[in-house]
XYZ file of C-alpha atoms in Angstrom:
728
model
C 135.761 151.336 109.650
C 132.705 153.025 108.230
C 129.485 152.472 110.172
C 125.858 153.155 109.371
C 124.418 156.484 110.382
C 120.739 157.299 110.838
C 119.298 159.393 108.068
C 116.136 159.958 106.102
C 115.173 156.992 103.953
C 113.875 157.343 100.424
C 110.942 155.291 99.230
C 111.843 151.744 98.277
C 111.443 151.452 94.568
C 113.286 149.995 91.657
C 113.055 149.534 87.970
C 111.290 146.407 86.926
C 112.951 143.497 85.372
C 116.044 142.149 84.002
C 117.333 145.043 81.878
C 115.442 147.597 83.994
C 116.399 151.132 84.811
C 118.444 151.927 87.899
C 116.654 151.840 91.248
C 116.233 154.860 93.494
C 118.252 155.376 96.689
C 117.152 153.735 99.920
C 118.753 154.024 103.326
C 119.627 151.382 105.886
C 118.737 151.973 109.507
C 121.010 151.913 112.527
C 119.704 149.535 115.160
C 120.849 151.500 118.186
C 119.551 154.921 117.145
C 116.284 156.661 117.879
C 114.363 157.218 114.672
C 111.896 159.939 113.695
C 109.189 158.166 115.715
C 110.923 159.145 118.941
C 111.432 155.488 119.820
C 114.766 153.795 120.325
C 114.831 150.246 118.980
C 117.230 147.500 120.014
C 117.479 143.728 119.915
C 116.735 141.645 122.950
C 120.045 139.813 123.010
C 120.048 136.083 122.332
C 123.006 135.898 119.952
C 122.938 134.485 116.420
C 120.262 131.757 116.500
C 120.028 131.290 112.736
C 121.793 129.863 109.702
C 124.773 131.983 108.677
C 124.896 131.188 104.968
C 127.832 133.334 103.911
C 130.691 135.356 105.376
C 133.497 137.151 103.585
C 136.412 139.429 104.316
C 137.221 142.252 101.953
C 140.490 141.260 100.262
C 142.093 144.701 100.525
C 140.701 146.357 103.661
C 141.833 145.070 107.010
C 138.926 144.233 109.323
C 136.143 144.789 106.798
C 133.808 141.795 106.693
C 130.219 140.963 105.813
C 127.807 138.160 106.699
C 124.559 137.047 105.111
C 121.703 134.980 106.523
C 118.883 132.962 105.034
C 115.991 135.010 106.491
C 117.541 137.794 108.572
C 119.310 140.147 106.187
C 122.987 141.028 105.924
C 125.494 142.550 108.345
C 128.764 144.471 108.305
C 131.422 143.938 110.954
C 132.290 147.012 113.005
C 135.756 146.293 114.332
C 135.841 149.332 116.586
C 132.762 148.211 118.533
C 133.358 144.511 117.836
C 129.824 143.868 116.695
C 127.794 143.314 113.573
C 125.758 146.185 112.116
C 122.463 145.136 110.458
C 122.146 146.524 106.949
C 118.586 145.679 105.908
C 116.356 146.644 108.832
C 114.761 149.237 106.554
C 113.116 146.474 104.491
C 109.378 146.987 104.959
C 106.336 144.782 105.290
C 105.552 144.531 101.592
C 109.156 143.643 100.776
C 109.672 141.019 103.498
C 110.873 138.504 100.894
C 114.030 140.579 100.422
C 115.306 139.920 103.957
C 116.717 136.616 102.728
C 120.107 137.272 101.139
C 120.954 134.783 98.400
C 124.423 136.151 97.686
C 126.779 139.062 98.301
C 129.806 140.526 96.567
C 132.449 143.167 97.213
C 134.586 145.046 94.707
C 138.302 144.482 95.394
C 139.187 147.715 93.592
C 136.553 149.878 95.329
C 136.314 148.977 99.039
C 133.148 150.959 99.732
C 131.074 149.046 97.183
C 128.816 146.231 98.335
C 126.243 144.214 96.398
C 123.457 141.957 97.695
C 121.169 139.619 95.768
C 117.989 139.384 97.843
C 115.013 137.056 97.676
C 113.992 134.481 100.269
C 111.806 132.119 98.255
C 111.794 131.030 94.623
C 108.343 129.460 94.918
C 105.498 130.650 92.717
C 103.989 132.584 95.631
C 107.264 134.373 96.389
C 107.955 137.820 95.006
C 110.742 138.439 92.524
C 114.230 139.098 93.784
C 116.206 142.317 93.748
C 119.810 143.464 93.657
C 120.810 146.086 96.224
C 123.982 148.046 95.607
C 125.796 150.404 97.949
C 128.680 152.847 97.598
C 129.124 153.294 101.351
C 129.400 149.763 102.745
C 125.680 149.316 103.233
C 124.793 152.630 104.885
C 122.630 153.529 101.870
C 121.357 151.475 98.963
C 120.087 151.603 95.441
C 117.759 148.849 94.346
C 116.999 147.156 91.057
C 114.089 144.737 90.944
C 114.527 141.560 88.926
C 111.957 139.502 87.075
C 113.426 136.282 88.437
C 113.077 134.670 91.840
C 115.892 133.901 94.264
C 115.902 131.371 97.104
C 117.900 132.467 100.138
C 115.928 130.130 102.439
C 115.776 127.117 100.152
C 118.037 124.137 99.554
C 121.413 125.288 98.324
C 121.388 128.514 100.305
C 124.832 127.780 101.724
C 126.463 127.495 98.313
C 128.097 130.393 96.561
C 128.761 133.080 96.287
C 126.350 133.413 93.371
C 127.212 137.085 92.848
C 130.576 138.354 91.551
C 132.254 141.570 90.440
C 134.129 140.789 87.228
C 137.913 140.783 87.777
C 138.451 142.616 84.474
C 135.930 145.425 84.940
C 134.336 146.746 88.147
C 131.284 147.903 86.210
C 130.485 144.313 85.227
C 128.683 141.955 87.610
C 127.565 138.360 87.271
C 124.548 136.856 89.052
C 123.812 133.144 89.122
C 120.153 132.240 89.535
C 118.466 128.988 90.441
C 115.996 128.662 87.597
C 116.866 131.380 85.092
C 120.489 130.801 84.213
C 123.273 133.347 84.420
C 122.625 137.113 84.391
C 125.050 139.909 83.633
C 125.152 143.634 84.349
C 127.518 146.090 82.700
C 126.426 149.144 84.707
C 127.232 148.077 88.262
C 123.998 146.243 88.861
C 121.586 148.899 87.649
C 120.339 146.730 84.778
C 120.572 143.015 84.116
C 120.251 140.745 81.094
C 120.484 136.977 80.542
C 123.857 135.712 79.384
C 123.537 134.243 75.926
C 125.697 131.247 75.159
C 126.029 129.978 78.734
C 126.234 126.198 78.114
C 123.973 124.875 80.876
C 120.192 124.721 80.558
C 118.215 125.828 83.633
C 115.222 123.933 84.985
C 112.201 125.000 86.981
C 113.180 122.886 89.981
C 116.980 122.770 89.959
C 119.774 124.676 91.649
C 121.120 126.455 88.583
C 124.319 128.405 89.154
C 125.663 127.490 92.600
C 128.852 129.579 92.639
C 130.845 132.235 90.830
C 134.532 132.781 91.530
C 137.368 134.677 89.886
C 140.747 133.034 89.342
C 142.933 135.781 88.019
C 141.017 137.244 85.081
C 138.997 134.079 84.512
C 135.473 133.616 85.880
C 134.307 130.137 86.907
C 130.657 129.137 87.418
C 129.419 126.066 89.280
C 126.268 124.330 88.094
C 123.977 122.377 90.420
C 121.596 120.683 87.974
C 122.075 117.389 86.196
C 124.134 117.559 83.033
C 127.362 116.488 81.385
C 129.363 119.154 83.242
C 128.993 121.197 86.417
C 131.856 123.686 86.194
C 132.197 126.264 83.432
C 134.505 129.195 82.759
C 135.009 132.249 80.594
C 138.324 133.887 79.746
C 136.900 136.905 77.961
C 133.508 137.452 79.605
C 131.718 136.451 76.422
C 132.261 132.802 75.537
C 131.876 129.969 78.047
C 133.175 126.408 78.084
C 133.095 123.372 80.336
C 136.306 123.077 82.338
C 138.293 120.128 80.923
C 138.907 117.072 83.074
C 136.557 118.113 85.851
C 135.649 115.504 88.468
C 132.520 113.406 88.061
C 130.482 110.939 90.054
C 128.064 111.284 92.957
C 130.675 112.741 95.302
C 131.259 115.607 92.876
C 127.729 116.153 91.553
C 127.117 119.643 92.996
C 129.891 122.261 93.289
C 129.272 123.929 96.659
C 131.996 126.575 97.018
C 135.339 127.500 95.475
C 138.404 129.546 96.460
C 141.447 130.601 94.437
C 144.995 130.453 95.748
C 146.485 133.209 93.594
C 150.047 132.487 94.673
C 149.902 128.819 93.751
C 147.467 129.464 90.877
C 145.190 126.717 92.099
C 141.403 126.660 92.418
C 139.911 124.575 95.231
C 136.343 123.320 94.816
C 134.176 121.535 97.399
C 131.531 119.117 96.183
C 128.582 117.144 97.500
C 125.939 114.838 96.137
C 123.217 117.364 97.047
C 123.153 121.145 97.531
C 122.571 120.976 101.298
C 122.457 121.980 103.978
C 120.443 118.805 104.569
C 120.403 115.687 102.443
C 124.108 115.311 101.745
C 125.694 111.868 102.155
C 128.741 112.064 99.896
C 131.264 114.693 98.889
C 134.814 115.491 97.883
C 137.394 118.245 97.512
C 139.352 118.847 94.316
C 141.851 121.407 93.120
C 142.577 122.661 89.645
C 145.985 123.941 88.601
C 144.608 126.661 86.371
C 147.692 127.098 84.205
C 147.514 123.592 82.774
C 144.013 122.334 83.602
C 145.472 119.699 85.879
C 142.998 118.294 88.400
C 143.797 116.423 91.588
C 141.590 115.113 94.369
C 142.527 116.389 97.821
C 139.586 115.132 99.875
C 140.611 115.079 103.571
C 138.360 112.169 104.612
C 135.980 110.333 102.353
C 132.415 109.717 103.579
C 131.658 106.092 104.376
C 128.469 105.011 102.668
C 128.550 101.733 104.568
C 128.354 103.428 107.959
C 126.581 106.297 109.674
C 129.503 108.607 108.858
C 128.127 110.188 105.697
C 128.450 113.849 104.759
C 129.323 116.326 102.049
C 131.863 119.122 101.848
C 130.884 122.768 102.163
C 133.000 125.830 102.852
C 136.485 126.471 101.531
C 138.945 129.300 102.213
C 142.560 129.872 101.213
C 145.231 131.792 103.060
C 146.090 134.974 101.174
C 149.459 135.153 102.948
C 150.588 131.529 102.799
C 150.468 129.626 99.498
C 149.133 126.098 99.828
C 147.243 126.767 103.075
C 143.558 125.936 102.736
C 140.637 125.148 105.049
C 137.508 123.172 104.131
C 134.418 122.165 106.094
C 132.331 119.038 106.187
C 128.577 119.426 106.107
C 125.645 117.302 107.284
C 127.979 115.044 109.279
C 125.765 114.077 112.183
C 127.448 110.884 113.382
C 130.952 112.245 113.943
C 129.933 115.929 114.029
C 131.065 118.386 111.378
C 134.567 119.758 111.422
C 137.053 121.969 109.614
C 140.105 120.442 107.969
C 143.224 122.550 107.464
C 146.123 121.860 105.131
C 149.405 123.745 104.770
C 150.748 121.698 101.856
C 148.156 122.178 99.157
C 145.865 119.402 100.341
C 148.387 116.578 100.541
C 147.766 116.262 104.284
C 145.095 117.594 106.623
C 144.310 117.969 110.308
C 140.913 118.382 111.924
C 140.587 121.645 113.836
C 137.712 120.217 115.842
C 140.016 117.701 117.499
C 141.954 120.397 119.362
C 139.186 122.994 119.631
C 138.294 124.647 122.914
C 134.812 126.153 122.642
C 133.713 129.020 124.873
C 129.976 129.718 124.588
C 129.646 131.602 127.862
C 128.333 134.624 125.970
C 125.577 132.582 124.311
C 124.848 129.641 126.647
C 121.930 128.355 124.561
C 124.523 126.787 122.236
C 124.853 123.881 124.653
C 121.307 122.811 123.670
C 120.732 121.373 127.131
C 123.933 119.302 127.079
C 127.136 119.693 129.072
C 129.202 120.851 126.090
C 128.439 122.633 122.827
C 128.905 121.061 119.417
C 131.620 122.266 117.078
C 128.906 122.933 114.534
C 126.534 121.712 111.860
C 125.431 123.149 108.544
C 128.951 124.515 108.023
C 128.949 125.986 104.540
C 130.070 129.547 105.297
C 133.809 129.759 105.942
C 136.238 132.688 105.694
C 139.908 133.313 106.432
C 141.133 136.813 107.203
C 143.486 137.912 104.393
C 145.497 139.907 106.960
C 145.693 137.290 109.713
C 146.363 133.627 108.921
C 145.054 132.472 112.274
C 141.823 134.468 112.173
C 139.240 132.024 110.885
C 135.437 132.182 111.111
C 132.734 129.740 110.122
C 128.953 129.791 110.185
C 126.638 127.126 111.537
C 122.902 126.633 111.710
C 122.854 128.765 114.857
C 125.925 130.988 115.146
C 129.222 132.225 113.766
C 132.336 130.864 115.475
C 135.707 132.578 115.286
C 139.282 131.974 116.398
C 142.526 133.939 116.517
C 144.816 130.988 117.235
C 143.120 127.999 115.500
C 142.474 126.439 118.908
C 140.221 128.650 121.015
C 136.817 129.360 119.480
C 133.921 131.544 120.589
C 130.770 132.922 118.963
C 131.293 136.158 117.035
C 127.691 137.285 116.869
C 127.317 140.481 118.859
C 124.659 142.497 117.062
C 123.659 139.581 114.832
C 120.200 138.271 115.760
C 118.337 135.986 113.378
C 115.713 134.312 115.544
C 112.266 133.641 114.108
C 110.078 134.455 117.118
C 106.599 133.041 117.726
C 105.718 133.696 121.398
C 106.204 136.612 123.791
C 105.072 136.970 127.420
C 105.980 139.970 129.573
C 105.252 139.015 133.210
C 103.642 141.573 135.546
C 106.069 140.593 138.331
C 109.230 138.629 138.923
C 112.880 138.758 137.892
C 112.291 138.591 134.146
C 110.582 141.228 132.047
C 110.303 138.843 129.095
C 109.851 135.165 128.262
C 110.088 134.242 124.596
C 109.372 131.279 122.370
C 111.009 130.835 118.987
C 111.477 128.448 116.131
C 114.503 126.160 116.524
C 115.619 127.441 119.950
C 112.547 126.839 122.101
C 111.765 129.030 125.106
C 114.062 131.496 126.894
C 113.845 133.415 130.164
C 115.242 136.939 129.789
C 116.353 138.324 133.146
C 118.326 140.943 131.195
C 117.468 142.256 127.766
C 121.078 143.097 126.973
C 122.673 139.664 127.324
C 121.873 136.159 126.184
C 119.843 134.258 128.824
C 122.274 132.751 131.329
C 120.305 129.514 131.528
C 120.200 129.131 127.752
C 117.199 127.354 126.319
C 114.544 126.215 128.757
C 115.383 122.617 129.642
C 113.415 119.694 131.028
C 112.673 119.119 128.215
C 114.564 121.092 125.570
C 112.342 122.107 122.664
C 113.410 122.669 119.096
C 110.597 125.073 118.224
C 108.051 126.600 120.588
C 104.391 126.366 119.615
C 102.787 127.757 122.759
C 103.598 129.865 125.814
C 101.158 131.149 128.436
C 101.132 132.588 131.955
C 98.369 132.397 134.551
C 97.162 135.989 134.831
C 96.343 135.821 138.571
C 99.244 133.507 139.393
C 102.179 134.814 137.337
C 104.614 132.348 138.883
C 102.863 129.632 136.844
C 103.843 129.409 133.156
C 103.261 126.644 130.618
C 104.879 125.958 127.278
C 104.538 123.588 124.330
C 106.722 122.724 121.386
C 108.645 120.168 119.378
C 110.857 118.079 121.658
C 112.408 114.643 121.644
C 111.629 113.975 125.309
C 108.234 115.598 125.715
C 106.194 118.373 124.209
C 104.786 120.229 127.199
C 106.138 121.605 130.470
C 105.195 123.862 133.361
C 107.109 126.315 135.522
C 106.211 127.342 139.060
C 108.832 130.065 139.419
C 107.836 132.391 136.596
C 109.705 130.569 133.837
C 113.137 130.068 135.429
C 112.891 126.278 135.820
C 110.591 123.732 134.237
C 109.134 120.268 134.741
C 107.578 118.211 131.947
C 103.925 117.288 132.176
C 103.519 113.908 133.831
C 101.718 112.733 130.708
C 100.599 114.143 127.394
C 98.036 113.258 124.731
C 99.490 110.942 122.102
C 98.896 113.537 119.386
C 101.252 115.988 121.113
C 104.319 114.178 119.786
C 103.522 114.926 116.144
C 101.337 117.998 116.415
C 102.154 120.208 119.402
C 100.235 123.445 119.134
C 99.240 126.472 121.203
C 98.541 126.044 124.902
C 96.729 128.152 127.516
C 96.256 128.138 131.260
C 93.340 129.770 133.016
C 93.591 132.752 135.341
C 94.609 130.802 138.439
C 96.619 128.069 136.694
C 94.256 125.259 137.663
C 93.316 124.235 134.104
C 95.345 123.652 130.943
C 93.891 123.718 127.457
C 96.106 122.390 124.658
C 95.319 122.679 120.958
C 97.093 120.459 118.403
C 98.243 121.429 114.925
C 100.772 119.564 112.799
C 103.409 121.594 110.968
C 101.602 120.798 107.693
C 98.430 122.486 109.010
C 96.441 119.377 109.956
C 94.433 120.107 113.118
C 93.323 117.698 115.840
C 90.936 117.869 118.819
C 92.096 119.908 121.790
C 92.681 118.370 125.216
C 92.129 119.618 128.741
C 93.903 118.892 132.018
C 92.809 119.931 135.512
C 95.685 118.234 137.356
C 98.732 120.024 135.994
C 99.157 117.684 133.045
C 98.852 114.377 134.844
C 95.752 113.369 132.865
C 94.061 114.745 129.761
C 90.574 114.582 128.251
C 89.470 115.508 124.756
C 87.333 118.633 124.287
C 85.141 117.789 121.332
C 83.374 121.167 121.199
C 86.635 123.144 120.856
C 87.256 124.154 117.216
C 90.163 122.099 115.868
C 93.367 124.074 115.500
C 92.086 127.197 117.227
C 94.209 129.114 119.726
C 92.834 128.819 123.282
C 92.556 132.139 125.143
C 92.046 132.374 128.892
C 90.068 135.123 130.552
C 92.552 137.037 132.751
C 90.125 137.389 135.666
C 87.607 134.522 135.728
C 89.229 131.042 135.961
C 86.123 129.416 134.522
C 86.285 131.338 131.249
C 88.107 130.345 128.051
C 87.620 131.647 124.513
C 88.372 130.354 121.029
C 87.877 131.729 117.539
C 86.709 129.470 114.735
C 88.360 131.017 111.696
C 86.445 128.793 109.270
C 82.979 129.967 110.323
C 83.828 133.351 111.832
C 82.471 132.378 115.249
C 83.680 133.288 118.729
C 83.155 130.415 121.154
C 83.364 130.526 124.929
C 83.565 128.092 127.803
C 82.113 128.916 131.212
C 83.044 125.599 132.836
C 86.805 125.787 132.794
C 87.264 124.506 129.249
C 85.127 121.343 129.515
C 82.759 122.533 126.788
C 82.478 125.421 124.341
C 79.436 127.122 122.857
C 79.061 129.708 120.133
C 78.574 133.338 121.057
C 79.157 135.957 118.377
C 78.735 134.760 114.793
C 79.111 136.363 111.387
C 82.609 137.638 112.135
C 85.352 137.640 109.470
C 86.273 134.164 108.247
C 88.625 132.652 105.751
C 91.321 135.236 106.433
C 94.872 133.946 106.625
C 95.524 135.495 110.026
C 93.393 136.017 113.137
C 94.265 136.656 116.746
C 92.074 136.992 119.846
C 93.646 138.818 122.793
C 92.106 139.395 126.205
C 92.771 142.774 127.807
C 94.643 142.350 131.112
C 92.781 142.844 134.384
C 89.339 142.807 132.762
C 86.901 140.002 132.302
C 85.252 139.563 128.920
C 87.230 142.381 127.245
C 88.336 140.757 123.962
C 90.059 142.121 120.872
C 90.005 140.349 117.525
C 92.686 141.351 115.045
C 92.295 140.275 111.440
C 94.643 140.656 108.501
C 92.118 141.681 105.878
C 89.212 142.970 107.919
C 90.681 145.166 110.598
C 90.146 145.193 114.352
C 87.109 144.256 116.441
C 86.333 144.538 120.144
C 83.955 142.834 122.547
C 83.262 143.948 126.108
C 80.710 141.243 126.894
C 82.843 138.117 126.699
C 82.408 137.612 122.975
C 78.636 137.966 122.873
C 78.986 140.804 120.378
C 81.795 142.642 118.622
C 82.122 146.197 117.370
C 84.467 147.092 114.550
C 87.244 149.506 115.504
C 87.201 152.110 112.775
C 90.688 153.488 113.385
C 92.504 150.807 111.381
C 91.728 148.681 108.335
C 94.188 145.824 108.968
C 95.460 144.387 112.233
C 97.953 141.531 112.138
C 98.753 141.161 115.806
C 97.908 143.035 118.995
C 99.021 143.225 122.632
C 98.855 145.336 125.784
C 101.267 147.158 128.075
C 101.318 149.485 131.040
C 98.861 152.376 130.795
C 100.079 155.911 130.256
C 100.084 158.219 133.260
C 96.508 159.282 133.935
C 95.040 156.745 131.513
C 92.459 154.277 132.751
C 93.155 151.586 130.153
C 96.304 149.675 129.203
C 98.373 150.873 126.266
C 97.429 148.952 123.126
C 100.127 147.947 120.655
C 99.588 146.516 117.218
C 101.212 145.708 113.926
C 98.658 146.916 111.457
C 97.557 149.590 109.035
C 95.767 152.741 110.062
C 96.256 154.192 106.587
C 98.360 153.086 103.672
C 101.308 151.914 105.753
C 101.734 148.697 107.719
C 103.720 149.598 110.821
C 103.967 149.290 114.617
C 101.491 151.484 116.486
C 100.546 152.393 120.064
C 97.249 153.697 121.341
C 96.727 155.232 124.775
C 92.981 155.764 124.349
C 91.500 152.307 123.660
C 92.297 152.396 119.927
C 90.488 155.621 119.138
C 93.763 157.099 117.905
C 97.178 155.625 117.132
C 100.757 156.834 116.953
C 103.335 155.077 114.824
C 106.283 154.058 116.995
C 108.638 152.487 114.484
C 110.052 154.353 111.495
C 111.269 153.710 107.983
C 114.738 152.693 109.186
C 113.276 150.089 111.570
C 110.793 147.788 109.833
C 112.343 144.280 109.819
C 110.198 142.835 107.035
C 107.333 140.649 108.260
C 106.428 141.297 111.910
C 102.931 139.842 112.162
C 103.493 136.998 114.635
C 103.140 138.642 118.044
C 103.626 141.905 119.922
C 103.274 142.766 123.593
C 103.885 145.717 125.837
C 105.611 145.597 129.196
C 103.054 145.722 132.052
C 105.635 147.389 134.311
C 107.236 149.944 131.978
C 105.032 152.374 130.076
C 105.961 152.691 126.412
C 108.174 149.613 126.248
C 107.083 147.160 123.597
C 108.441 143.784 122.502
C 108.061 142.810 118.862
C 108.572 139.377 117.303
C 110.214 139.289 113.890
C 110.677 136.516 111.366
C 114.446 136.603 111.166
C 115.638 139.645 113.124
C 114.979 138.288 116.580
C 113.081 140.175 119.271
C 113.059 143.924 118.845
C 112.172 146.097 121.791
C 111.358 149.756 121.625
C 111.215 152.482 124.243
C 110.483 156.194 124.037
C 113.849 157.884 123.496
């Protein structure tokens, strides 16, 4: 199987618009290789951790498979190494919206060709989508920018595929959009134009084309908006018609996915009353005998609107070797838990594969979510059956990709695939772990090894969905605190460096609905907890001096600010008021705050105050639009650092040999390029340590160096997990 190889990457560019000129070549990076920067970049292994929205096997090449995700790019399966190879790590800061993959397509007649429709958000503030096309299985790309928006991380992202190579002509491609109808390319994706005569009318808020599938030489298109019909077809690639006799009613309102049994000449379609992955309460499965337009309902189990057992149907796959063998998935079935149903007689009878499943998640223990056993899955809309092995079945969930070779024993198949959206990173100065992380959806993890998923899984007692805060006492590194969204508490403390946790004895009432960032002072004797709801509403911070047993409101703390502890003096805390551009400080252990420096940048969309380790009053203020500032007097005054004009996030690591100051790491811009930089001379000069093959879209959340290993840096990404780099 062909794998990516490191090579020089051309500038990302593309012709504008539908009907634009062909894009220029771009190259995809290889995650395990050292780039031109001299750094070797790898993922800290967690395993999966995101919504797998699509997976497909190439119909004519044994072992060739691809997966797409909602925010973390696309991957190719490397059967020799038994791992996924990321294909879009070269996507840079300005193009972060392209890391969401709306749809993918392969060419049955040309195995090396791969197409991706990229665009994470279709909102007004999102950038337009693009089509990437490759002749070498994703090792290199050409790009064409569109003038329409795609929505890989919006409702309906598990439908599809919305991209298709025409069965009559490999030069012709079809692309279904959410709000702009059906597009067509006759030059292999280099240029695109709207399809005239497509019967359905798009809306500004609907789903538009939900799927495209070939049945022989006929192309079918599913439609997710209200209308008289939701399934259309073309026999000649020019004229379209509604498919006669198609199912109707709430259970068949939105076509989710479709698969063609070419031996039986039957098209299976899954339906739901909403696009999903959430919000579905009804659904059905139907098949069309394409030769005579004969429809029949083959729904395995009908949702029960009168009970808690409501759900839709999602994925569908047919067996290329055995006519009449088909697998479908339920979706959004929370009461009875989602399952796969398999039929070997064309849908006349079904059996649930969940009922006999043996799940082995020993490689990714977090999948137990703090329980004794893992779930079979949820958000199952991606489903694929190996055309060369009838018992090799894979399906995606909201957190992983499960696979089986015998239809009974299942295990995650996610080596190399990391989709975590990371928000917090702490690298302890001592102890068994070099890293503790906090992420959206999977809480906090303790990484004793960077090369395997944490053995303890998610931090329990309590289990958090998403982490909002993580902090370590600088002079007492065995003490760590965390905050986040949890059903059984929103704050916890560890006294063994993050290995085990105990919930706070009490918490402010506001913590349940608005957990935010948390800090502990240098010796761990005081906690300061700020509260921010997910919608941005901020509330007064609270303080505890008894390890979370009691809390008092701190009225003088700026609402919503991030508390920062001085790493040396336990009495000192800092906070930055982004509205007024004021640095505030507390000298009484967080009881009260008073303004120090004023007139600093305000109104920016991103600020971060970081205290340099081992020094009191040494503060750095990174700002998105105004650069970097430093204070050496505890925030009394700040001096602008002239070596960079934008600083999104900043952290510290072990000093270089002979240097008297910690290494400084930042995601920022020292010139025209936003990148990852290191400085060994207190930010007087910088060296770029990532390269064009390793960019990972938006990386502005947090970065930190390792205080025990010079040159090692940990970088949070929004969809490609935790990247760590070391000098090669």
